[in-house]
Short mmCIF file of C-alpha atoms (C1' of nucleotides) in Angstrom, two decimals:
data_model
loop_
_atom_site.label_atom_id
_atom_site.label_comp_id
_atom_site.label_asym_id
_atom_site.label_seq_id
_atom_site.Cartn_x
_atom_site.Cartn_y
_atom_site.Cartn_z
CA UNK A 1076 -39.36 -1.53 70.70
CA UNK A 1077 -36.85 -1.50 72.81
CA UNK A 1078 -33.65 -3.29 71.21
CA UNK A 1079 -31.28 -4.77 74.12
CA UNK A 1080 -27.28 -5.16 74.20
CA UNK A 1081 -25.80 -6.63 76.85
CA UNK A 1082 -23.26 -4.44 79.01
CA UNK A 1083 -21.42 -2.43 75.99
CA UNK A 1084 -22.25 -4.77 72.67
CA UNK A 1085 -23.34 -1.33 71.58
CA UNK A 1086 -20.91 0.50 72.02
CA UNK A 1087 -18.46 -2.04 69.72
CA UNK A 1088 -21.53 -2.69 67.56
CA UNK A 1089 -21.66 0.97 66.69
CA UNK A 1090 -17.19 0.65 65.86
CA UNK A 1091 -17.94 -2.01 64.40
CA UNK A 1092 -20.29 -0.51 62.14
CA UNK A 1093 -18.42 2.53 61.62
CA UNK A 1094 -15.36 1.05 60.63
CA UNK A 1095 -17.37 -1.62 57.81
CA UNK A 1096 -19.30 1.61 57.03
CA UNK A 1097 -15.65 3.47 55.99
CA UNK A 1098 -14.53 0.36 54.49
CA UNK A 1099 -17.14 0.08 52.19
CA UNK A 1100 -16.77 4.39 51.62
CA UNK A 1101 -13.79 3.09 48.49
CA UNK A 1102 -11.79 5.98 47.01
CA UNK A 1103 -12.51 8.40 44.55
CA UNK A 1104 -13.46 5.03 41.93
CA UNK A 1105 -16.20 3.94 44.12
CA UNK A 1106 -19.50 5.49 43.39
CA UNK A 1107 -20.38 5.06 46.52
CA UNK A 1108 -20.02 7.96 48.85
CA UNK A 1109 -17.19 9.36 47.58
CA UNK A 1110 -15.15 12.01 50.47
CA UNK A 1111 -17.99 12.57 52.30
CA UNK A 1112 -18.36 12.21 56.48
CA UNK A 1113 -19.16 9.09 58.18
CA UNK A 1114 -22.93 10.85 59.64
CA UNK A 1115 -23.83 9.67 63.51
CA UNK A 1116 -27.45 8.71 61.68
CA UNK A 1117 -26.09 6.77 59.14
CA UNK A 1118 -23.99 4.56 61.56
CA UNK A 1119 -27.46 4.64 63.64
CA UNK A 1120 -29.46 3.28 60.63
CA UNK A 1121 -26.35 1.01 59.69
CA UNK A 1122 -26.58 -1.06 63.50
CA UNK A 1123 -30.59 -0.44 63.62
CA UNK A 1124 -30.79 1.62 66.17
CA UNK A 1125 -32.29 5.02 66.66
CA UNK A 1126 -29.78 7.61 66.22
CA UNK A 1127 -29.92 9.31 69.93
CA UNK A 1128 -28.95 6.03 71.42
CA UNK A 1129 -25.65 6.26 70.16
CA UNK A 1130 -25.35 9.49 72.71
CA UNK A 1131 -25.82 6.55 75.96
CA UNK A 1132 -22.17 5.82 74.49
CA UNK A 1133 -20.41 8.93 72.99
CA UNK A 1134 -21.04 12.48 74.49
CA UNK A 1135 -20.50 13.72 70.43
CA UNK A 1136 -20.14 12.53 67.21
CA UNK A 1137 -16.66 13.79 67.50
CA UNK A 1138 -16.21 11.46 70.39
CA UNK A 1139 -17.49 8.95 67.56
CA UNK A 1140 -15.04 9.79 65.21
CA UNK A 1141 -12.16 9.92 67.51
CA UNK A 1142 -13.20 6.05 68.47
CA UNK A 1143 -12.93 5.33 64.94
CA UNK A 1144 -9.50 6.67 64.35
CA UNK A 1145 -7.61 5.77 67.58
CA UNK A 1146 -9.09 1.70 66.30
CA UNK A 1147 -7.52 2.10 62.66
CA UNK A 1148 -4.25 3.59 63.75
CA UNK A 1149 -4.06 1.31 66.38
CA UNK A 1150 -4.36 -1.84 63.29
CA UNK A 1151 -2.04 0.68 61.13
CA UNK A 1152 0.72 0.08 63.20
CA UNK A 1153 0.00 -3.40 64.24
CA UNK A 1154 0.16 -4.53 60.28
CA UNK A 1155 3.28 -2.75 59.87
CA UNK A 1156 4.76 -4.39 63.44
CA UNK A 1157 4.19 -7.61 62.02
CA UNK A 1158 5.38 -6.81 58.46
CA UNK A 1159 8.35 -5.57 59.40
CA UNK A 1160 9.23 -8.05 61.92
CA UNK A 1161 7.77 -10.89 59.04
CA UNK A 1162 10.19 -9.92 56.90
CA UNK A 1163 13.05 -10.25 58.68
CA UNK A 1164 13.61 -6.67 60.28
CA UNK A 1165 16.85 -4.54 58.49
CA UNK A 1166 16.48 -2.94 55.22
CA UNK A 1167 14.10 -5.01 53.84
CA UNK A 1168 12.09 -4.69 57.20
CA UNK A 1169 11.84 -1.15 56.35
CA UNK A 1170 10.39 -1.86 52.74
CA UNK A 1171 7.72 -4.10 53.39
CA UNK A 1172 6.41 -1.51 56.66
CA UNK A 1173 6.43 0.99 53.53
CA UNK A 1174 4.10 -1.10 51.50
CA UNK A 1175 2.28 -1.85 53.88
CA UNK A 1176 1.42 1.81 54.56
CA UNK A 1177 0.34 2.32 51.14
CA UNK A 1178 -1.90 -0.64 51.21
CA UNK A 1179 -3.37 0.09 54.08
CA UNK A 1180 -4.53 3.69 53.02
CA UNK A 1181 -5.17 1.58 49.63
CA UNK A 1182 -7.11 -0.77 51.31
CA UNK A 1183 -8.72 1.53 53.97
CA UNK A 1184 -9.55 4.84 52.08
CA UNK A 1185 -12.14 6.52 53.92
CA UNK A 1186 -10.51 4.90 57.47
CA UNK A 1187 -7.08 6.12 56.74
CA UNK A 1188 -8.33 9.93 55.88
CA UNK A 1189 -10.29 9.97 58.96
CA UNK A 1190 -7.28 8.97 60.77
CA UNK A 1191 -4.76 11.48 59.57
CA UNK A 1192 -7.45 14.42 59.46
CA UNK A 1193 -8.07 14.33 63.28
CA UNK A 1194 -5.91 17.59 64.37
CA UNK A 1195 -3.71 15.93 66.64
CA UNK A 1196 -1.49 19.75 67.20
CA UNK A 1197 1.92 18.64 66.91
CA UNK A 1198 3.31 21.07 69.66
CA UNK A 1199 1.49 19.25 72.69
CA UNK A 1200 3.47 18.16 75.41
CA UNK A 1201 2.63 13.98 76.12
CA UNK A 1202 0.58 14.48 79.22
CA UNK A 1203 -1.91 16.02 77.10
CA UNK A 1204 -1.86 14.09 74.26
CA UNK A 1205 -5.06 12.07 73.40
CA UNK A 1206 -5.57 8.76 72.26
CA UNK A 1207 -5.18 9.10 68.85
CA UNK A 1208 -2.30 11.50 69.51
CA UNK A 1209 -0.65 9.01 71.79
CA UNK A 1210 -0.82 6.53 69.26
CA UNK A 1211 0.30 9.03 65.97
CA UNK A 1212 3.53 9.37 68.52
CA UNK A 1213 4.37 5.55 68.86
CA UNK A 1214 3.80 5.39 64.33
CA UNK A 1215 6.74 8.35 64.45
CA UNK A 1216 8.62 6.20 67.02
CA UNK A 1217 8.24 3.15 64.60
CA UNK A 1218 9.76 4.62 61.91
CA UNK A 1219 12.84 6.08 63.95
CA UNK A 1220 13.54 2.80 65.07
CA UNK A 1221 14.34 1.77 61.63
CA UNK A 1222 16.45 4.27 61.11
CA UNK A 1223 20.00 3.07 60.62
CA UNK A 1224 22.23 3.60 64.40
CA UNK A 1225 25.11 5.25 62.74
CA UNK A 1226 22.91 8.68 62.08
CA UNK A 1227 23.07 11.66 63.92
CA UNK A 1228 20.23 12.35 65.27
CA UNK A 1229 19.89 14.93 62.78
CA UNK A 1230 20.34 12.70 59.90
CA UNK A 1231 18.25 10.22 61.82
CA UNK A 1232 14.91 13.29 61.88
CA UNK A 1233 15.59 13.93 58.60
CA UNK A 1234 15.72 10.24 57.12
CA UNK A 1235 12.35 9.12 59.20
CA UNK A 1236 10.24 12.03 57.66
CA UNK A 1237 11.52 11.57 54.46
CA UNK A 1238 10.74 8.17 54.99
CA UNK A 1239 7.27 8.77 56.12
CA UNK A 1240 7.32 11.34 53.93
CA UNK A 1241 7.42 9.05 50.51
CA UNK A 1242 4.55 6.70 51.66
CA UNK A 1243 2.31 9.34 53.07
CA UNK A 1244 2.66 11.01 48.92
CA UNK A 1245 2.38 7.40 47.35
CA UNK A 1246 -1.08 6.71 49.49
CA UNK A 1247 -2.66 10.26 48.72
CA UNK A 1248 -1.79 10.64 45.22
CA UNK A 1249 -3.27 6.58 44.57
CA UNK A 1250 -6.07 7.51 46.76
CA UNK A 1251 -7.08 10.53 45.10
CA UNK A 1252 -6.35 8.78 42.17
CA UNK A 1253 -3.32 10.71 40.24
CA UNK A 1254 -0.96 7.98 40.01
CA UNK A 1255 -2.04 4.86 39.37
CA UNK A 1256 -1.92 1.12 41.93
CA UNK A 1257 1.23 -0.45 40.28
CA UNK A 1258 2.57 -2.22 42.85
CA UNK A 1259 6.08 -3.14 41.05
CA UNK A 1260 6.09 0.89 40.63
CA UNK A 1261 5.23 2.10 44.19
CA UNK A 1262 8.04 -1.20 45.49
CA UNK A 1263 10.72 0.22 42.81
CA UNK A 1264 10.30 3.77 44.35
CA UNK A 1265 10.18 2.62 48.05
CA UNK A 1266 13.41 0.41 47.37
CA UNK A 1267 14.82 3.26 45.41
CA UNK A 1268 15.34 6.02 47.83
CA UNK A 1269 16.06 2.28 50.44
CA UNK A 1270 19.46 1.66 48.73
CA UNK A 1271 20.66 5.15 49.02
CA UNK A 1272 19.40 6.40 52.67
CA UNK A 1273 19.17 3.99 55.68
CA UNK A 1274 22.58 2.24 54.77
CA UNK A 1275 22.97 -0.34 57.58
CA UNK B 1132 -32.20 46.21 43.33
CA UNK B 1133 -30.45 44.49 40.53
CA UNK B 1134 -26.56 44.64 40.92
CA UNK B 1135 -25.11 45.06 37.11
CA UNK B 1136 -21.57 43.75 36.50
CA UNK B 1137 -20.51 44.46 33.12
CA UNK B 1138 -19.73 41.89 30.09
CA UNK B 1139 -18.51 38.56 32.63
CA UNK B 1140 -17.59 41.02 35.60
CA UNK B 1141 -19.74 38.36 37.90
CA UNK B 1142 -17.79 35.72 36.79
CA UNK B 1143 -14.20 36.47 37.81
CA UNK B 1144 -15.32 38.17 40.85
CA UNK B 1145 -17.02 34.92 41.88
CA UNK B 1146 -13.03 33.44 41.09
CA UNK B 1147 -12.17 36.06 42.95
CA UNK B 1148 -13.88 35.61 46.05
CA UNK B 1149 -13.64 32.06 45.73
CA UNK B 1150 -9.52 32.16 45.86
CA UNK B 1151 -10.06 34.71 48.56
CA UNK B 1152 -12.62 32.48 50.78
CA UNK B 1153 -10.34 29.40 50.55
CA UNK B 1154 -6.95 31.68 51.80
CA UNK B 1155 -8.84 32.86 54.39
CA UNK B 1156 -9.75 28.92 55.22
CA UNK B 1157 -6.27 28.20 56.65
CA UNK B 1158 -4.96 24.93 57.80
CA UNK B 1159 -6.07 23.12 60.73
CA UNK B 1160 -4.26 25.77 63.49
CA UNK B 1161 -6.11 28.81 61.85
CA UNK B 1162 -10.10 27.95 63.47
CA UNK B 1163 -12.32 29.20 60.63
CA UNK B 1164 -13.63 26.66 59.06
CA UNK B 1165 -11.00 24.25 59.09
CA UNK B 1166 -12.63 21.35 56.54
CA UNK B 1167 -15.06 22.59 55.65
CA UNK B 1168 -16.48 22.73 51.59
CA UNK B 1169 -16.31 26.26 50.32
CA UNK B 1170 -20.55 26.58 49.85
CA UNK B 1171 -21.82 28.67 47.10
CA UNK B 1172 -24.00 30.72 48.96
CA UNK B 1173 -20.67 31.45 50.92
CA UNK B 1174 -19.72 32.93 47.85
CA UNK B 1175 -22.22 34.65 46.44
CA UNK B 1176 -22.52 36.23 49.94
CA UNK B 1177 -18.74 36.87 50.36
CA UNK B 1178 -19.54 38.49 46.36
CA UNK B 1179 -22.84 40.52 47.55
CA UNK B 1180 -25.24 38.88 45.14
CA UNK B 1181 -27.77 36.28 45.38
CA UNK B 1182 -27.00 32.83 45.13
CA UNK B 1183 -28.44 32.13 42.11
CA UNK B 1184 -27.02 35.19 40.09
CA UNK B 1185 -24.12 32.05 40.21
CA UNK B 1186 -26.28 29.93 37.42
CA UNK B 1187 -25.96 32.51 35.33
CA UNK B 1188 -22.20 31.46 35.25
CA UNK B 1189 -21.61 28.39 36.07
CA UNK B 1190 -24.26 25.37 35.13
CA UNK B 1191 -23.92 24.15 38.87
CA UNK B 1192 -21.60 24.46 42.25
CA UNK B 1193 -19.07 21.79 40.85
CA UNK B 1194 -18.59 24.01 37.96
CA UNK B 1195 -17.56 26.07 40.61
CA UNK B 1196 -15.50 24.64 42.08
CA UNK B 1197 -13.45 23.57 38.65
CA UNK B 1198 -12.70 26.89 37.45
CA UNK B 1199 -11.08 27.40 40.84
CA UNK B 1200 -9.38 24.31 41.13
CA UNK B 1201 -8.42 24.99 37.75
CA UNK B 1202 -6.84 28.40 39.02
CA UNK B 1203 -4.97 27.17 41.69
CA UNK B 1204 -3.56 24.09 39.58
CA UNK B 1205 -2.36 26.85 37.12
CA UNK B 1206 -0.56 29.00 39.77
CA UNK B 1207 1.17 26.15 41.31
CA UNK B 1208 2.74 25.49 38.02
CA UNK B 1209 3.71 29.26 37.62
CA UNK B 1210 5.71 29.39 40.84
CA UNK B 1211 7.31 26.07 40.28
CA UNK B 1212 8.81 27.09 36.84
CA UNK B 1213 9.41 30.17 38.17
CA UNK B 1214 11.33 29.12 40.70
CA UNK B 1215 13.00 26.68 38.41
CA UNK B 1216 14.08 29.15 36.27
CA UNK B 1217 14.99 31.76 39.45
CA UNK B 1218 17.41 28.93 40.44
CA UNK B 1219 19.11 28.36 36.91
CA UNK B 1220 17.93 25.02 36.62
CA UNK B 1221 19.94 21.55 37.73
CA UNK B 1222 19.08 20.91 41.13
CA UNK B 1223 19.20 23.62 42.69
CA UNK B 1224 16.10 24.47 40.10
CA UNK B 1225 14.74 20.92 40.96
CA UNK B 1226 14.97 21.40 44.46
CA UNK B 1227 13.44 25.21 44.59
CA UNK B 1228 10.91 23.29 42.33
CA UNK B 1229 9.77 21.44 45.25
CA UNK B 1230 10.64 24.06 48.32
CA UNK B 1231 8.02 25.93 46.24
CA UNK B 1232 5.60 23.00 45.76
CA UNK B 1233 5.65 22.58 49.20
CA UNK B 1234 5.10 26.49 50.31
CA UNK B 1235 2.41 26.81 47.97
CA UNK B 1236 0.56 23.89 50.18
CA UNK B 1237 0.81 25.87 53.57
CA UNK B 1238 0.07 29.05 51.73
CA UNK B 1239 -3.08 28.01 50.34
CA UNK B 1240 -4.07 25.43 51.97
CA UNK B 1241 -7.71 24.88 51.31
CA UNK B 1242 -7.00 25.39 47.43
CA UNK B 1243 -4.46 22.90 47.20
CA UNK B 1244 -7.12 19.99 49.11
CA UNK B 1245 -9.26 21.46 46.16
CA UNK B 1246 -7.10 21.10 43.63
CA UNK B 1247 -6.50 17.54 44.53
CA UNK B 1248 -9.58 16.18 45.51
CA UNK B 1249 -10.95 16.77 42.08
CA UNK B 1250 -11.47 13.27 40.61
CA UNK B 1251 -8.89 13.10 37.68
CA UNK B 1252 -9.92 9.69 35.92
CA UNK B 1253 -5.99 8.65 35.63
CA UNK B 1254 -6.55 6.34 33.31
CA UNK B 1255 -8.77 9.02 31.02
CA UNK B 1256 -6.99 9.17 27.07
CA UNK B 1257 -5.33 12.83 26.63
CA UNK B 1258 -8.27 13.90 24.79
CA UNK B 1259 -11.09 13.31 27.26
CA UNK B 1260 -9.24 15.70 29.61
CA UNK B 1261 -10.98 18.10 31.24
CA UNK B 1262 -8.77 21.66 32.33
CA UNK B 1263 -8.01 20.46 35.89
CA UNK B 1264 -6.64 16.97 34.35
CA UNK B 1265 -4.54 18.93 31.72
CA UNK B 1266 -3.04 21.18 33.63
CA UNK B 1267 -2.61 18.00 36.22
CA UNK B 1268 -0.99 16.41 33.52
CA UNK B 1269 1.37 19.05 33.20
CA UNK B 1270 2.18 19.20 36.16
CA UNK B 1271 3.33 15.98 36.34
CA UNK B 1272 5.32 16.84 33.13
CA UNK B 1273 7.22 19.79 34.61
CA UNK B 1274 8.63 17.09 36.99
CA UNK B 1275 9.64 14.27 35.20
CA UNK B 1276 11.93 17.05 32.16
CA UNK B 1277 13.54 17.51 36.03
CA UNK B 1278 14.97 14.18 36.11
CA UNK B 1279 18.48 13.46 35.40
CA UNK B 1280 18.91 12.73 31.63
CA UNK B 1281 21.66 9.32 31.58
CA UNK B 1282 18.41 7.58 33.13
CA UNK B 1283 16.38 4.69 31.27
CA UNK B 1284 12.30 5.91 30.98
CA UNK B 1285 11.75 3.11 33.88
CA UNK B 1286 14.20 5.17 36.13
CA UNK B 1287 13.64 8.47 35.26
CA UNK B 1288 9.78 7.43 36.01
CA UNK B 1289 10.14 6.18 39.76
CA UNK B 1290 12.74 8.92 40.27
CA UNK B 1291 9.55 11.73 39.20
CA UNK B 1292 7.29 9.99 41.05
CA UNK B 1293 9.57 9.80 44.36
CA UNK B 1294 9.93 13.58 44.20
CA UNK B 1295 6.26 13.65 43.41
CA UNK B 1296 5.09 11.68 46.38
CA UNK B 1297 8.22 13.50 48.87
CA UNK B 1298 6.99 17.56 48.52
CA UNK B 1299 2.67 15.72 48.27
CA UNK B 1300 3.68 13.84 51.50
CA UNK B 1301 6.05 16.27 52.96
CA UNK B 1302 3.10 19.15 52.50
CA UNK B 1303 -0.12 16.92 53.87
CA UNK B 1304 1.66 15.71 56.75
CA UNK B 1305 2.67 20.01 57.32
CA UNK B 1306 -1.36 21.06 56.37
CA UNK B 1307 -2.84 18.04 58.70
CA UNK B 1308 -0.30 19.19 61.55
CA UNK B 1309 1.20 16.09 61.85
CA UNK B 1310 5.21 17.37 60.82
CA UNK B 1311 5.91 20.79 62.10
CA UNK B 1312 6.11 23.90 59.58
CA UNK B 1313 10.51 23.48 59.82
CA UNK B 1314 11.49 25.22 56.50
CA UNK B 1315 15.02 24.07 57.45
CA UNK B 1316 14.30 20.18 57.54
CA UNK B 1317 12.04 20.27 54.70
CA UNK B 1318 14.96 21.54 52.94
CA UNK B 1319 17.22 19.45 54.13
CA UNK B 1320 14.97 16.26 53.26
CA UNK B 1321 14.42 17.75 49.42
CA UNK B 1322 17.87 18.50 48.71
CA UNK B 1323 19.36 15.13 50.85
CA UNK B 1324 16.64 13.13 48.41
CA UNK B 1325 18.31 15.01 45.26
CA UNK B 1326 21.67 14.51 46.05
CA UNK B 1327 21.53 10.77 45.21
CA UNK B 1328 19.06 10.86 43.19
CA UNK B 1329 18.71 12.93 40.18
CA UNK B 1330 22.97 13.43 39.64
CA UNK B 1331 22.49 15.55 36.21
"C1'" DT C 1249 -40.30 -15.99 97.13
"C1'" DG C 1250 -42.18 -11.36 96.45
"C1'" DT C 1251 -42.55 -7.27 95.87
"C1'" DA C 1252 -40.95 -1.80 95.66
"C1'" DC C 1253 -37.92 0.91 93.68
"C1'" DA C 1254 -33.72 2.47 91.40
"C1'" DT C 1255 -31.15 2.71 87.31
"C1'" DC C 1256 -30.47 3.47 82.46
"C1'" DA C 1257 -30.16 1.83 77.89
"C1'" DG C 1258 -33.41 2.79 74.46
"C1'" DT C 1259 -37.32 5.23 72.24
"C1'" DG C 1260 -39.83 8.74 68.23
"C1'" DA C 1261 -40.29 13.55 68.14
"C1'" DA C 1262 -38.96 18.23 67.38
"C1'" DC C 1263 -35.48 21.32 66.82
"C1'" DG C 1264 -33.00 24.80 64.07
"C1'" DC C 1265 -29.48 24.92 60.17
"C1'" DG C 1266 -27.00 25.65 55.94
"C1'" DC C 1267 -27.19 23.36 52.05
"C1'" DG C 1268 -27.88 23.30 46.23
"C1'" DT C 1269 -30.91 24.31 43.55
"C1'" DT C 1270 -35.66 25.67 40.83
"C1'" DC C 1271 -38.80 28.87 39.80
"C1'" DA C 1272 -41.27 32.63 38.13
"C1'" DC C 1273 -40.71 37.72 38.29
"C1'" DT C 1274 -37.99 42.12 36.98
"C1'" DG C 1275 -35.58 46.25 35.63
"C1'" DA C 1276 -31.77 47.67 32.69
"C1'" DT C 1277 -29.75 47.57 27.99
"C1'" DG C 1278 -29.22 47.31 23.51
"C1'" DT C 1279 -30.83 46.86 19.06
"C1'" DA C 1280 -33.90 47.77 14.38
"C1'" DC C 1281 -37.33 50.31 12.34
"C1'" DT D 1041 -34.93 60.59 17.42
"C1'" DG D 1042 -38.17 58.35 19.31
"C1'" DT D 1043 -41.02 53.78 20.27
"C1'" DA D 1044 -41.22 48.77 20.51
"C1'" DC D 1045 -39.49 45.05 21.58
"C1'" DA D 1046 -35.80 40.60 22.46
"C1'" DT D 1047 -32.54 39.62 25.64
"C1'" DC D 1048 -30.81 38.57 30.13
"C1'" DA D 1049 -28.79 39.49 34.40
"C1'" DG D 1050 -29.38 39.86 38.37
"C1'" DT D 1051 -33.76 39.44 42.46
"C1'" DG D 1052 -36.31 36.84 46.74
"C1'" DA D 1053 -39.22 33.47 47.93
"C1'" DA D 1054 -39.92 28.43 48.52
"C1'" DC D 1055 -38.46 23.47 47.76
"C1'" DG D 1056 -36.55 19.46 50.00
"C1'" DC D 1057 -32.59 17.36 52.40
"C1'" DG D 1058 -29.82 14.92 55.80
"C1'" DC D 1059 -27.78 16.54 59.62
"C1'" DG D 1060 -26.11 16.64 64.92
"C1'" DT D 1061 -28.70 17.17 68.97
"C1'" DT D 1062 -31.84 18.14 72.79
"C1'" DC D 1063 -36.17 16.85 74.60
"C1'" DA D 1064 -39.66 13.93 77.79
"C1'" DC D 1065 -41.12 9.00 77.93
"C1'" DT D 1066 -40.48 4.18 78.64
"C1'" DG D 1067 -39.75 -0.90 79.50
"C1'" DA D 1068 -36.41 -4.00 80.91
"C1'" DT D 1069 -32.71 -5.38 84.66
"C1'" DG D 1070 -31.18 -5.84 88.83
"C1'" DT D 1071 -30.83 -5.38 93.60
"C1'" DA D 1072 -32.75 -4.58 98.69
"C1'" DC D 1073 -35.52 -5.82 102.46
#
DNA sequence: TGTACATCAGTGAACGCGCGTTCACTGATGTAC
DNA sequence: TGTACATCAGTGAACGCGCGTTCACTGATGTAC
């Protein structure tokens, strides 16, 4: 029995299923498929298609994973930009952006990890970046833009790294279950940094 | 051919080999066995013993991994305490402790990840913690002790979390290749936090 | 409108792989008498 | 000192598993004449 998808529908069905399965794959607390990789056969099974059908749409497994990572990073970026804007920019926007980062991670543990486990080769020239690398670069630039203007380049770079590392660390520690998912505390920590560092 | 190890020597040989293999497994930049789990058979092969011999010393694979994680966290804790002391305590000690955390991660990527991927169940009572959980708790307390005394409990808790998340985030981002291993920059970021937060 | 044909997205069987784990075993070591 | 025996840390063969990937295939769709 040959199932038929109209022009490229299976492609998006695979992405959708992948995202769904990654979402279901919760953090360590959910017993289900804790830290395991998403499988190619697993996605095919979920869509209801033979495993080999996937090869009509992606050259290999890693291409599928890359597409999922790309979709994930796009969503993260979108969510952060929206949060910044909704909060009206400035320090409040910066705080909202950080909270959104951590929230995204705890809402999508497996997707979050997939995004960051894709080796981006920091050292590549822009022209050599793949789509995930480019999206990651955009994310870094978004952070940089939130930094106060009066700082020197070096200071801004350090402040941006500080902010990124802080939210990333919080996300990872919560995902691994080493820190409680206490949003009041998370906000306190983030606004603590903010109150001192980026005075604008 | 039955190899013979005098009373419990194979036990430590397995741990040693595990640590060695984890060390060799480097970060994403080293092509070798990037993100893959350490295998039971792999350790046995390295020690030069049959895979089943391991079962004389550990009930199953995860017990071996737990023993490795425990050894890792002990080493990390020891390194941090030494660094703090060598720097003479105070803010300098705090900075040294943080630098050591990040350095440990980049020096031992696979071991570092193994430590944190072991679900500790934050919510457990102390009496229910396994040895890894207990060691992790010690690590948290070490950080807390470095916090300035004049702060309220809540403030100290937030400051400790800030510090931990910051070094952890730096470590993860560097391990994943998203941030360059630039020690000057890392020190700048850490001392930036320190100059503002824990005034003692 | 009907027929011939190319295209191409699916199919299921099969591949080799390495894994963790089980099983019945063997052979050295140490102790009791 | 010599012999019988229990202990126990090793052994290699075998298990079932799920994986990513290859292969030759089939059957529906759409176009050219």
